[in-house]
Coordinates of C-alpha atoms and ligand atoms in Angstrom, one line a residue:
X11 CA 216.4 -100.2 -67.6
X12 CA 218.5 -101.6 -64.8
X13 CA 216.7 -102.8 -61.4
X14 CA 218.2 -104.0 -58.5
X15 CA 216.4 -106.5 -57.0
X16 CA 217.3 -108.2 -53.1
X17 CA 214.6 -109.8 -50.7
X18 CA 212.0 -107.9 -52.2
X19 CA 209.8 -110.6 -53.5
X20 CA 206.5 -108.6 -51.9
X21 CA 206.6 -105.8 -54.3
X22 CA 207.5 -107.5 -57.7
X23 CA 204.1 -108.3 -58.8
X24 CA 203.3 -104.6 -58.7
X25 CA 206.8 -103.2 -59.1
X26 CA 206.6 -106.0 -62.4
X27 CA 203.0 -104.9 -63.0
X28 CA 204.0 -101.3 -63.5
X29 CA 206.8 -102.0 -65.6
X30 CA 204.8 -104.1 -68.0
X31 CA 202.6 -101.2 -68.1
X32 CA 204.8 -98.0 -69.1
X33 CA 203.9 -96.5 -72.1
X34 CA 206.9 -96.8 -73.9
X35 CA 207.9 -99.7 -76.7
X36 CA 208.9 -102.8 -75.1
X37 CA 210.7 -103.7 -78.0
X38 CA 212.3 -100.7 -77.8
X39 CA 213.5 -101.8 -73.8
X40 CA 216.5 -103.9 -72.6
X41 CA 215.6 -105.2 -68.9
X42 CA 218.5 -106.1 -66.6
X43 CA 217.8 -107.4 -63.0
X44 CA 220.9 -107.2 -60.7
X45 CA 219.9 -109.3 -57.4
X46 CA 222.3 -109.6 -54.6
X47 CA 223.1 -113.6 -53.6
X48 CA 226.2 -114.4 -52.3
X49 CA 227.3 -117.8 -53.4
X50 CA 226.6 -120.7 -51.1
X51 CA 222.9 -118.9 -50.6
X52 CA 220.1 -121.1 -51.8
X53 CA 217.7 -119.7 -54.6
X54 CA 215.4 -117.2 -53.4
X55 CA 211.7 -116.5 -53.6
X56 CA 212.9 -113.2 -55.2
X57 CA 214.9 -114.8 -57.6
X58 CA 211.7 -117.5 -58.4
X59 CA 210.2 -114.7 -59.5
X60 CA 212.1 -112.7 -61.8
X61 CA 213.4 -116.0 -63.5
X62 CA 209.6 -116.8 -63.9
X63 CA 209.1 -113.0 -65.3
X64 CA 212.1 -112.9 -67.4
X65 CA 210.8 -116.0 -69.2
X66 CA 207.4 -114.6 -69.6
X67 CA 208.0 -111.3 -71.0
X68 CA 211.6 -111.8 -73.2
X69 CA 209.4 -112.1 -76.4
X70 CA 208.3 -108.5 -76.0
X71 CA 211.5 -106.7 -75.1
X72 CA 214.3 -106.2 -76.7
X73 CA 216.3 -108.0 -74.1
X74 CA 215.5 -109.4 -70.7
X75 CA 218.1 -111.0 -68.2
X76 CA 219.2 -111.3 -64.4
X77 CA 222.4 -111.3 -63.5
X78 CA 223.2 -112.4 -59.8
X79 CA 225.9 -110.0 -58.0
X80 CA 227.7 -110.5 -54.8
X81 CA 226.9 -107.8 -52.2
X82 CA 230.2 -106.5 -52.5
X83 CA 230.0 -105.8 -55.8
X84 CA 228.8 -102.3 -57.2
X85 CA 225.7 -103.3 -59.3
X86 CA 225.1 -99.7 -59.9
X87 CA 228.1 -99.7 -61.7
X88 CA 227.9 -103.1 -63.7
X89 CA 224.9 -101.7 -64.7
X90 CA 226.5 -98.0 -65.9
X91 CA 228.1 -100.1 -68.1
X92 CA 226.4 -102.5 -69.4
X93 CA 224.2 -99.7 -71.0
X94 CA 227.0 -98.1 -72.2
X95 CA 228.1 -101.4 -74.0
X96 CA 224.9 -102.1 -75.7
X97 CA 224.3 -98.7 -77.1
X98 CA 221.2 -97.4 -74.9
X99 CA 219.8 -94.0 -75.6
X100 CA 219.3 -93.7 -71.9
X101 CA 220.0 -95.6 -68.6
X102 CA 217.3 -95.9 -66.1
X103 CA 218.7 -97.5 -62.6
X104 CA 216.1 -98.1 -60.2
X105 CA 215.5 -100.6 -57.5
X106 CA 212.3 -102.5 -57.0
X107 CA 210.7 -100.6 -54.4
X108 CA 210.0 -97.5 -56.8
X109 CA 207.1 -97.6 -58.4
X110 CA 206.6 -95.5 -61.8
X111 CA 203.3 -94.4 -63.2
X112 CA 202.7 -95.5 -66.9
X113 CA 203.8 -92.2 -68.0
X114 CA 207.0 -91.3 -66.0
X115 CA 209.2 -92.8 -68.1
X116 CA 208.3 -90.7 -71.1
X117 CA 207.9 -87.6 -69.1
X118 CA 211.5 -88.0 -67.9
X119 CA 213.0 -88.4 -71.3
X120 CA 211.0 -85.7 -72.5
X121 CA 212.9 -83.3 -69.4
X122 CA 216.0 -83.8 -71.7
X123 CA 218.2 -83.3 -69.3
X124 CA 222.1 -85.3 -68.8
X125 CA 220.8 -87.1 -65.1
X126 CA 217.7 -86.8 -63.8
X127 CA 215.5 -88.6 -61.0
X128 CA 211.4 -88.2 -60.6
X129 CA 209.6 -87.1 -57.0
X130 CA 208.3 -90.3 -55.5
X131 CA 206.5 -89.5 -52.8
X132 CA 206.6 -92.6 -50.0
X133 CA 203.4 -93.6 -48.5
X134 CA 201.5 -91.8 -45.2
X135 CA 203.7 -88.2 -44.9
X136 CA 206.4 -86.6 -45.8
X137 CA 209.4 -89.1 -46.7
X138 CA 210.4 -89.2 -50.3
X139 CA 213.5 -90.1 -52.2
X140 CA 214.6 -86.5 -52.1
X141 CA 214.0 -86.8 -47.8
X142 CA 216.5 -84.7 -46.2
X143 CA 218.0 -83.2 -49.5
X144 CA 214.6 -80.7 -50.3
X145 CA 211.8 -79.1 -48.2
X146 CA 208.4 -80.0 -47.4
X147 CA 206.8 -78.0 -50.4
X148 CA 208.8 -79.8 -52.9
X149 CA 207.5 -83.1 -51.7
X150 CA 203.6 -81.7 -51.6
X151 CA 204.7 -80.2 -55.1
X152 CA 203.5 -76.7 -54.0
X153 CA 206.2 -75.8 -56.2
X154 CA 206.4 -78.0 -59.1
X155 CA 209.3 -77.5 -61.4
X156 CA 212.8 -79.7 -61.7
X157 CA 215.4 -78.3 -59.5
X158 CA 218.8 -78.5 -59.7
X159 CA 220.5 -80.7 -57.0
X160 CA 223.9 -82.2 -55.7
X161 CA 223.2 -85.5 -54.4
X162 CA 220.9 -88.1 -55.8
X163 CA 219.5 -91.4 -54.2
X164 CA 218.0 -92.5 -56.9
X165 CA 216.1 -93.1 -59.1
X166 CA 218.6 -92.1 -61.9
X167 CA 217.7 -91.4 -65.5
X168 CA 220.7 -91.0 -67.0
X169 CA 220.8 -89.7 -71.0
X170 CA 224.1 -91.8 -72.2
X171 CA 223.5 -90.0 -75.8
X172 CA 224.7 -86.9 -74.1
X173 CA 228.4 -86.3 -74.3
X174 CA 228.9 -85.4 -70.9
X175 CA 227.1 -88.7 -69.3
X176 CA 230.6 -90.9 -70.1
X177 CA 232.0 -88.9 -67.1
X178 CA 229.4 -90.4 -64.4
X179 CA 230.3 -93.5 -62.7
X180 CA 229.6 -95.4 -59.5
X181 CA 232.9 -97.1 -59.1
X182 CA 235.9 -94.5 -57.0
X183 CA 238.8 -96.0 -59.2
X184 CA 237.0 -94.3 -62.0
X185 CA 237.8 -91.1 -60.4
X186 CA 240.9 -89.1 -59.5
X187 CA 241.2 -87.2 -56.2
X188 CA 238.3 -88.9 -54.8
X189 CA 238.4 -89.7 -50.9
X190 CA 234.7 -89.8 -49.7
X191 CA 232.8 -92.6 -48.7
X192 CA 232.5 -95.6 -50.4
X193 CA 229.1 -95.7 -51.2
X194 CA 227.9 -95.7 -55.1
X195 CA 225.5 -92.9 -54.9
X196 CA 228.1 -90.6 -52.6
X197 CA 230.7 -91.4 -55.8
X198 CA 228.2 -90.5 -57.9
X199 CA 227.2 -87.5 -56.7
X200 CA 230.9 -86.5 -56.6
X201 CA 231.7 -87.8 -60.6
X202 CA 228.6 -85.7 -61.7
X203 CA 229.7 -82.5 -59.5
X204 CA 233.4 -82.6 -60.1
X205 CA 232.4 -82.7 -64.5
X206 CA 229.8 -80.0 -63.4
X207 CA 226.8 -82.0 -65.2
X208 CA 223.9 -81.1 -63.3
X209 CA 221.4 -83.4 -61.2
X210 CA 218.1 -82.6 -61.4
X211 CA 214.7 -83.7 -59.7
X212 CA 211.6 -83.1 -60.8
X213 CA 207.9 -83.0 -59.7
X214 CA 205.7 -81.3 -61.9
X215 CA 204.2 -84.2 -62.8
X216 CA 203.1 -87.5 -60.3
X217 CA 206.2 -89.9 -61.5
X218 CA 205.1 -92.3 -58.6
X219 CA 205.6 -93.9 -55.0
X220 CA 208.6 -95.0 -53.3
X221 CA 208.3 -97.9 -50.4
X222 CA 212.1 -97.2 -49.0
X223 CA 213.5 -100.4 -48.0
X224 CA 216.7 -99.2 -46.7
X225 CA 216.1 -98.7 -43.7
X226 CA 213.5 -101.6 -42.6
X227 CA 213.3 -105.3 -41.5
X228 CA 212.1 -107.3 -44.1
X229 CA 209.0 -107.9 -42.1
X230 CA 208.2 -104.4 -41.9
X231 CA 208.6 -103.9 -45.0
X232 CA 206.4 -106.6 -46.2
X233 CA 203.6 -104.9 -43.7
X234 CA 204.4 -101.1 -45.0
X235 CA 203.4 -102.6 -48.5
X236 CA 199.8 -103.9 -47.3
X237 CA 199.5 -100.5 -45.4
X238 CA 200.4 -98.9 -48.5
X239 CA 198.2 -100.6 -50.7
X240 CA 195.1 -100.5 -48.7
X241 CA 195.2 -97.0 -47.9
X242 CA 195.5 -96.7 -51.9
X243 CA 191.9 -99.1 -52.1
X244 CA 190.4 -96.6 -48.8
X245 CA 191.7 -93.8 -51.3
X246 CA 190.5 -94.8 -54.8
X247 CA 188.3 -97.9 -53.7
X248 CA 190.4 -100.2 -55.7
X249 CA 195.1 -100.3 -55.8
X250 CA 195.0 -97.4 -58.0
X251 CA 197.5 -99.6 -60.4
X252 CA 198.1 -102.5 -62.1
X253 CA 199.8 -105.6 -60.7
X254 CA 201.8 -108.4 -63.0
X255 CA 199.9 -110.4 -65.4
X256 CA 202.4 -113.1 -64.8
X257 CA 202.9 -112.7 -60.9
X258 CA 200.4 -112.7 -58.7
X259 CA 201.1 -110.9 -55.3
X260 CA 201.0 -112.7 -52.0
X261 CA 198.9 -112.2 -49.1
X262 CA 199.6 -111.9 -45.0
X263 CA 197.7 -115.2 -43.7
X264 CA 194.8 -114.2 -41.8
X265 CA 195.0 -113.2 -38.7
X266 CA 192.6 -112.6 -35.2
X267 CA 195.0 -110.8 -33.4
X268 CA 193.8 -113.4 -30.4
X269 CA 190.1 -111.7 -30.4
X270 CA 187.3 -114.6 -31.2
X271 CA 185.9 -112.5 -33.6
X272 CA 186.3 -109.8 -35.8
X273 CA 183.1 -108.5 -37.0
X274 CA 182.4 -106.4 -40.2
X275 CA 179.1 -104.6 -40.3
X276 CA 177.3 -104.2 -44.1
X277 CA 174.8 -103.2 -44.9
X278 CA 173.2 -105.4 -47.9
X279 CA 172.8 -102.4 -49.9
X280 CA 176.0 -101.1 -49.8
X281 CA 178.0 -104.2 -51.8
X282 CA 181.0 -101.3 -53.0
X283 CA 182.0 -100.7 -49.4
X284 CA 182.0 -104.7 -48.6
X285 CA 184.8 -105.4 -51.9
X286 CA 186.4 -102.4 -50.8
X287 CA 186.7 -103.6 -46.9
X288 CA 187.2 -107.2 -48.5
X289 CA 190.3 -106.3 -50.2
X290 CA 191.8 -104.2 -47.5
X291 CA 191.4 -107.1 -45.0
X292 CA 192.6 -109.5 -47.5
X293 CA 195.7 -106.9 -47.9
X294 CA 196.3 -106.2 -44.3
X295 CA 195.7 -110.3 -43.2
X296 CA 192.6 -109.8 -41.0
X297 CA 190.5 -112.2 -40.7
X298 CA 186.8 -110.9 -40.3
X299 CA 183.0 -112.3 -40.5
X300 CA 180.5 -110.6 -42.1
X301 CA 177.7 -109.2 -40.2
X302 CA 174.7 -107.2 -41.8
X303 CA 173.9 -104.3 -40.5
X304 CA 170.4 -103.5 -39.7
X305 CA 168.8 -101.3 -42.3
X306 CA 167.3 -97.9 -40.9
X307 CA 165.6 -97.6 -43.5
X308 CA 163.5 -101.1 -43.3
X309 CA 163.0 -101.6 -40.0
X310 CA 160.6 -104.5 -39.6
X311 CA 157.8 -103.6 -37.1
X312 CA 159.1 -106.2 -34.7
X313 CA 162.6 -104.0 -34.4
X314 CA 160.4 -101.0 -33.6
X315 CA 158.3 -102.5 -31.0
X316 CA 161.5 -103.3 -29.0
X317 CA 162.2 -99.3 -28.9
X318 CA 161.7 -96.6 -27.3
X319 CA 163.4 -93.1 -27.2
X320 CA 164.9 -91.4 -24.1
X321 CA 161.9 -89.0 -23.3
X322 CA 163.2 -85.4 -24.7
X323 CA 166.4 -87.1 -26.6
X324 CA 167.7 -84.4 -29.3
X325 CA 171.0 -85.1 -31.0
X326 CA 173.2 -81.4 -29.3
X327 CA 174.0 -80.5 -32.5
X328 CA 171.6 -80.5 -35.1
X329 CA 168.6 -80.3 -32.4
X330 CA 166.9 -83.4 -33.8
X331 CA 165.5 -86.5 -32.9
X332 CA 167.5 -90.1 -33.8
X333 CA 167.7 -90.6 -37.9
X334 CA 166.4 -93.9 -39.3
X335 CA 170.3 -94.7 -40.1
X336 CA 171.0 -94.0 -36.6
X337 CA 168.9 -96.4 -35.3
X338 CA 169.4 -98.9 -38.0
X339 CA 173.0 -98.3 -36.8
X340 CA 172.7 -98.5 -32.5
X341 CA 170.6 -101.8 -34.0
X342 CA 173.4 -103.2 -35.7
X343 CA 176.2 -102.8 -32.9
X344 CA 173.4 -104.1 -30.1
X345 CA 172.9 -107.3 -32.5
X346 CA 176.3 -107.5 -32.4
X347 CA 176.4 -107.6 -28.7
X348 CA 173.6 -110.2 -28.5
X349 CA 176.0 -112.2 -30.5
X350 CA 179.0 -112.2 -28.3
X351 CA 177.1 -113.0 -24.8
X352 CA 175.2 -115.6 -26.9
X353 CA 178.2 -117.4 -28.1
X354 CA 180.5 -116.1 -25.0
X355 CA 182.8 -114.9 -27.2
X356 CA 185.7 -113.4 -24.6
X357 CA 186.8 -110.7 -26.8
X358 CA 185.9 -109.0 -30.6
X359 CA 186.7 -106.3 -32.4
X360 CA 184.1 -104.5 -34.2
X361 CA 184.8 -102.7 -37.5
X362 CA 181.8 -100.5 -39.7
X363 CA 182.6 -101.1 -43.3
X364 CA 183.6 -97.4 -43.8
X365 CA 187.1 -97.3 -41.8
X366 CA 190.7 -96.2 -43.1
X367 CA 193.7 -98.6 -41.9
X368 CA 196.5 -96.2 -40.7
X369 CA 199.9 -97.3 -40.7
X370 CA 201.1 -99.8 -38.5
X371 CA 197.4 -100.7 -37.7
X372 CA 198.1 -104.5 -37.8
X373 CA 201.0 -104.2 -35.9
X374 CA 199.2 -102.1 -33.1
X375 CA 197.0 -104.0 -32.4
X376 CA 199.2 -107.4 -32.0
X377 CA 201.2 -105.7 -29.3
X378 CA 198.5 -103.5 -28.3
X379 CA 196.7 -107.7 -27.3
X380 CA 200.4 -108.6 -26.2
X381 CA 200.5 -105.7 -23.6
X382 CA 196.7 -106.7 -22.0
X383 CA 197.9 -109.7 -21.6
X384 CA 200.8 -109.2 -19.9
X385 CA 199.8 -106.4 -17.8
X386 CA 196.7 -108.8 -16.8
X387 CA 194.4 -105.8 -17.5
X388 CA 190.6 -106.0 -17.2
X389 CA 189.1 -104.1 -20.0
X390 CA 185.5 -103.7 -21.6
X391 CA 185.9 -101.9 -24.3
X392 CA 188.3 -100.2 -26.3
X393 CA 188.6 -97.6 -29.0
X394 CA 190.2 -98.5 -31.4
X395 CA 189.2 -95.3 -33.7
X396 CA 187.2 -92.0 -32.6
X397 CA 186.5 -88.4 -32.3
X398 CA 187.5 -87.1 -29.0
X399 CA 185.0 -84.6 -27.8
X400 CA 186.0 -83.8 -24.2
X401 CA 189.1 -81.4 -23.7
X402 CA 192.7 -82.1 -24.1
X403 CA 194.9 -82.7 -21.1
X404 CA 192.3 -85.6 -19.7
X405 CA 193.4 -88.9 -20.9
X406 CA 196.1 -90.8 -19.7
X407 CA 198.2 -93.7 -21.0
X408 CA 197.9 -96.9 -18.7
X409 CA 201.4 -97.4 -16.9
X410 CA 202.8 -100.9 -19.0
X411 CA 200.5 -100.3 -22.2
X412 CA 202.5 -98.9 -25.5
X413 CA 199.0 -98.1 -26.5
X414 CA 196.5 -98.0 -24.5
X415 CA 194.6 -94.8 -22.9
X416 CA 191.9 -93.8 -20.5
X417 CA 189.4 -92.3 -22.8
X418 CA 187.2 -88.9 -22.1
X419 CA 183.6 -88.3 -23.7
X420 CA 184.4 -89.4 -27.0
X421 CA 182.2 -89.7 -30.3
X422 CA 182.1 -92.8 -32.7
X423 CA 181.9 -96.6 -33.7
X424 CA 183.5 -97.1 -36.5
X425 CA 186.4 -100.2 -34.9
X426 CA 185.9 -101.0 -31.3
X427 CA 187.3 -104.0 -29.5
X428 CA 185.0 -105.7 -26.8
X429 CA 185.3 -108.0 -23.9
X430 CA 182.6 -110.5 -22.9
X431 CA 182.0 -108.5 -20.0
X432 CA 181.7 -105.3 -22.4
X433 CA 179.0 -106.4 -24.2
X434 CA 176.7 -107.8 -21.4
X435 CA 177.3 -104.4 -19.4
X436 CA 175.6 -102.8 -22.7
X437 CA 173.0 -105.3 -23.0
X438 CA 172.2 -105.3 -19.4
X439 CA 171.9 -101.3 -19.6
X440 CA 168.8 -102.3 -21.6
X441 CA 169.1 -98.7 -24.2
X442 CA 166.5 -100.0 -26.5
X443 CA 163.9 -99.3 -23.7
X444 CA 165.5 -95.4 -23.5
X445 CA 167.2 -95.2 -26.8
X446 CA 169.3 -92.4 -27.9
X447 CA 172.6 -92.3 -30.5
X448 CA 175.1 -94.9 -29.9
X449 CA 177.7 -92.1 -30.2
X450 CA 176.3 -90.8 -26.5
X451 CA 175.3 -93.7 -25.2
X452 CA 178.8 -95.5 -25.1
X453 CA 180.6 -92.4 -23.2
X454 CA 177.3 -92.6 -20.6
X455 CA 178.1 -96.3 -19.7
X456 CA 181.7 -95.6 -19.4
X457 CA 180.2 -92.1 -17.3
X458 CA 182.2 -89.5 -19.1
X459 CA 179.4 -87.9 -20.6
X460 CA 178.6 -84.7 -19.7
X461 CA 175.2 -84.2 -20.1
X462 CA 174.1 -85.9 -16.3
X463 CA 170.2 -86.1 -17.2
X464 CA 170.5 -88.4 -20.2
X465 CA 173.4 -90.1 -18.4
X466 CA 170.7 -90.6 -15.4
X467 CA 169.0 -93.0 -16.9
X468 CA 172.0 -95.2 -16.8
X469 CA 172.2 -95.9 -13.5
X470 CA 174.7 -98.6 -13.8
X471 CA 177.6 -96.8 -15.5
X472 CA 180.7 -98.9 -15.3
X473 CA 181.8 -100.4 -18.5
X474 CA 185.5 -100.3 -18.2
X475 CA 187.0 -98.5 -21.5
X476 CA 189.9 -96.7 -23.1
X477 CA 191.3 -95.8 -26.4
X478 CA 194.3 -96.5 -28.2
X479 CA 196.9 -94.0 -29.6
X480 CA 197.0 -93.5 -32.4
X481 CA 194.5 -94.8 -33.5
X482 CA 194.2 -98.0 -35.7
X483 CA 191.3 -96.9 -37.9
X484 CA 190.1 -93.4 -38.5
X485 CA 186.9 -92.8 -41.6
X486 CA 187.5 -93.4 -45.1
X487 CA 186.6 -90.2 -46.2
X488 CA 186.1 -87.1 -43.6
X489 CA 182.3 -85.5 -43.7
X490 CA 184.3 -82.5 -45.6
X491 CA 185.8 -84.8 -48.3
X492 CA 184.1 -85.5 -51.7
X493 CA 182.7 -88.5 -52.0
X494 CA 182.0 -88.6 -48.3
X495 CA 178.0 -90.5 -47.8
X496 CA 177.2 -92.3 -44.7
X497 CA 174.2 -93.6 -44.1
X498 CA 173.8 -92.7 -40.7
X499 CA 174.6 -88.8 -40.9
X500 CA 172.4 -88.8 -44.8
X501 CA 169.1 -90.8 -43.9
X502 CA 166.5 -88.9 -43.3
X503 CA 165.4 -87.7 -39.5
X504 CA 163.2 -90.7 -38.3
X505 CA 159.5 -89.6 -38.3
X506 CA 156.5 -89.9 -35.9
X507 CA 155.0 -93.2 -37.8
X508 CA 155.7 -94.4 -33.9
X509 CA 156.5 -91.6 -31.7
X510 CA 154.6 -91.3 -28.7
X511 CA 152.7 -88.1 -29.1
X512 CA 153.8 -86.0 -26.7
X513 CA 156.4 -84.6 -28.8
X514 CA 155.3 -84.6 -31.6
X515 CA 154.9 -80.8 -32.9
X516 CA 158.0 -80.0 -31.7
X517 CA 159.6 -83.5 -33.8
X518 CA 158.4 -82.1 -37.3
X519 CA 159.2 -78.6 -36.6
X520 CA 162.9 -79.7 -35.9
X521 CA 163.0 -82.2 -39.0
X522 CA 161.8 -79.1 -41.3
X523 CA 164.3 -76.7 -39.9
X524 CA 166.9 -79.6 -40.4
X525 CA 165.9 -80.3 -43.9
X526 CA 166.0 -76.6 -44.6
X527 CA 169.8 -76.4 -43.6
X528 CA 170.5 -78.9 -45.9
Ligands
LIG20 C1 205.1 -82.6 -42.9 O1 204.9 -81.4 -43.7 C2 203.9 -80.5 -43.1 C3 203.6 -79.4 -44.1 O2 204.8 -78.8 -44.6 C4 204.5 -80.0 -41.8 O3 203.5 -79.2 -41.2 C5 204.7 -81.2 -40.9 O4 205.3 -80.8 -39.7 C6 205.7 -82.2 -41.5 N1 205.8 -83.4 -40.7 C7 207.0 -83.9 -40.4 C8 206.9 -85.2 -39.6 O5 208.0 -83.5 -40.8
LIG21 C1 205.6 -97.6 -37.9 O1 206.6 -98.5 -37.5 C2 207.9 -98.3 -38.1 C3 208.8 -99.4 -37.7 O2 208.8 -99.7 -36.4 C4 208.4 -96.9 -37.6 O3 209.7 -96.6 -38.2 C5 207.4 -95.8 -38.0 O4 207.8 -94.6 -37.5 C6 206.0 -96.2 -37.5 N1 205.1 -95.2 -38.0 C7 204.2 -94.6 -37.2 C8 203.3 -93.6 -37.9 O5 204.2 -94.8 -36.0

């Protein structure tokens, strides 16, 4: 197995981590790293790393070394044939940023073909290493089965027991007739077609994931990783594979983005959502505070004294009256609000502990801060995930903002960023005395809501808020998904133990047609 290896010191501990875990005999595997240096260029934390590694591990491989190549020279090729010299069955050339599933190897072998590379599908859509050279379904492997193809970027399994493998190379002077570009895998392509030794992909099987570093900055690619991995921990609730047991991976420092405070809400019952959210802030280098939620399901009779419900408040769609996770929830965030006038924090962010980082979330919201500042905007709240409710065609970027949005009647709390001013506009709105579902409330203070009798009872309806796009967090898991429970939408409808009376037929005969649909 021959890796090349430059600047890509991020994903060793997991590209190392999956390595040491194929399921194939280490003793049975020589390990080569090729890394790019040229000479007057100090050691590298990439090269720490593998030196560190290659000591580790030689005891269980057959061989381990690192050889350090110039970036003019064809690595590719050195390491061609280097396998050829010691008498490998088969050549594997990889670099670091593909990462192989403990079986892929083994599958690959068994495909028993002369050269052959795996799908790896990249993070977040449709790239792949087979991006521009096969369609859409082969990357969602709607058709799963190894094709036949004429130009390779790797990956490369290449079966040197096979008589027809001493024809491949990666070096032109190798080759008659050849007057292409100068690029390894172009020569490649052109030794394998000109012998007529097929390439083949394949992708009936899930060989793995490919973080392309070709085309990024360094520092992107560093950040693609963390996106990577902790929409993998939002996925699977944990990095769905192992990382080196002799390299620990690094983390982003943490960060504030310039907010005060970022809050986390939890509740204490739900400690499986707080390690997941722990380990995808720790990933993503956001620094957060913990703040319990407010339990619907306990309220203590001090937090129900302080309510009272919009008279003739039924949530539009199910027809019912406010769940006890509903106004556990509305609870939480107005705590939260309390919090920020208290301490006159000048701006937050506000994440639920049930939220999916998309990609370039961190990023966003840097320059998304960079562009309010700039543009001198005055802001109260912000969006930074929802479900837009009101018609398309309605919302308009802000001239001077690469982000930011004016924002229609829109549903959802799940990240939020808030200005001082924000959260005493809420507070001062006084919706415990006339309570209804956060999810309305918030488009009434910002008056986008369309229904104008609940909104009436806001009188004071200027809280100053947009959105972002896209959007930096969406849900973990859609309501359609499996393994989807929230504990606002699930808890049961909050009964009369303090309703005032007058609607109170009407309150039981909606919660027994509700739990009927369900
Ligand atoms: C990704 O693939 C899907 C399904 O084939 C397609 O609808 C979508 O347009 C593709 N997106 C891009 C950016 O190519
Ligand atoms: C994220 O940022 C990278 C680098 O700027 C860009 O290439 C990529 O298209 C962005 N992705 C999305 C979904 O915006």
């Amino acid at each position: 197995m021959s890796v090349g290896v430059s600047k890509h010191e991020h994903v060793l501990p997991y590209f190392l981590g999956l390595i040491e875990n194929l399921r194939y005999p280490k003793d049975r595997i020589r390990v080569s790293f090729y890394l790019t240096k040229n000479p007057p260029e100090p050691e590298d934390q990439a090269e720490v790393l593998i030196k560190k590694w290659v000591q580790e591990v030689t005891k269980h491989y057959l061989s381990v070394s690192l050889e350090l190549t110039s970036s003019d020279q064809n690595w590719k090729e050195t390491a061609l044939q280097w396998s050829r010299r010691k008498s490998c069955s088969h050549a594997f050339i990889t670099t670091a940023d593909h990462f192989l599933m403990e079986n892929s190897l083994r599958k690959l072998i068994a495909l028993d073909k002369v050269v052959v590379s795996p799908l790896l599908n990249a993070p977040f859509g449709n790239y792949s290493n087979v991006h521009g050279v096969l369609d859409d379904d082969y990357v969602y492997r709607v058709e799963m089965e190894s094709i036949r193809i004429y130009f390779l970027y790797g990956p490369y399994l290449i079966n040197l027991k096979h008589k027809d493998a001493s024809y491949l190379t990666f070096d032109s002077d190798n080759l008659r007739n050849y007057n292409g570009r100068q690029d390894p895998i172009y020569i490649f392509a052109f030794s394998a077609y000109s012998m007529q030794i097929p390439i083949f992909v394949d992708n009936k099987f899930f060989y793995g994931y490919f973080l392309d570093s070709t085309y990024y900055s360094h520092n992107y690619h560093k950040k693609l990783l963390s996106y990577f991995l902790s929409n993998l921990v939002s996925e699977f609730g944990t990095i769905s594979f192992p990382h080196s047991s002799y390299i620990e991976p690094s983390y982003p420092p943490p960060s504030r983005f310039g907010f005060d405070k970022i809050y986390l809400i939890n509740l204490k019952r739900r400690p499986e959502r707080l390690r997941r959210m722990e380990l995808v802030f720790k990933l993503l280098g956001i620094d957060y505070t913990l703040f319990e939620a407010v339990d619907g399901k306990h309220l203590a009779p001090e937090e129900l004294e302080e309510i009272e419900f919009m008279p003739g408040y039924q949530d539009p769609y199910y027809k019912r009256p406010m769940k006890k996770g509903e106004i556990g929830c509305f609870l939480s965030h107005y705590r939260i609000w309390e919090d920020v006038v208290k301490n006159s924090y000048s701006r937050v962010i506000v994440f639920e502990d049930d939220v999916r980082f998309m990609e370039n979330s961190t990023i966003e919201l840097n320059e998304m801060v960079e562009d309010l500042m700039k543009m001198r905007t005055e802001w109260d709240f912000i969006y930074l995930g929802r479900k837009k409710m009101s018609p398309h065609g309605d919302e308009f970027f802000e001239p001077g903002h690469r982000y930011l949005s004016t924002v229609g009647y829109s549903y959802w709390t799940l990240g939020y960023a808030l200005s001082l001013n924000g959260a005493s506009k809420l507070i001062h709105a006084d919706p415990l005395s006339r309570l209804l579902a956060i999810d309305e409330f918030l488009p009434i203070m910002y008056d986008k809501h369309p229904n104008k009798e609940w909104a009436s009872y806001f009188p004071s309806r200027n809280l100053l808020a947009y959105a972002v796009y896209p959007v930096v967090v969406v849900p973990e898991r859609y309501t359609h998904q499996p393994g989807y429970v929230s504990d606002t939408e699930d808890s049961f409808v909050f009964e009369e133990t303090f309703d005032r009376g007058e609607n109170e037929k009407e309150t039981i005969s909606s919660t027994l047609h509700y739990k009927d649909e369900f």
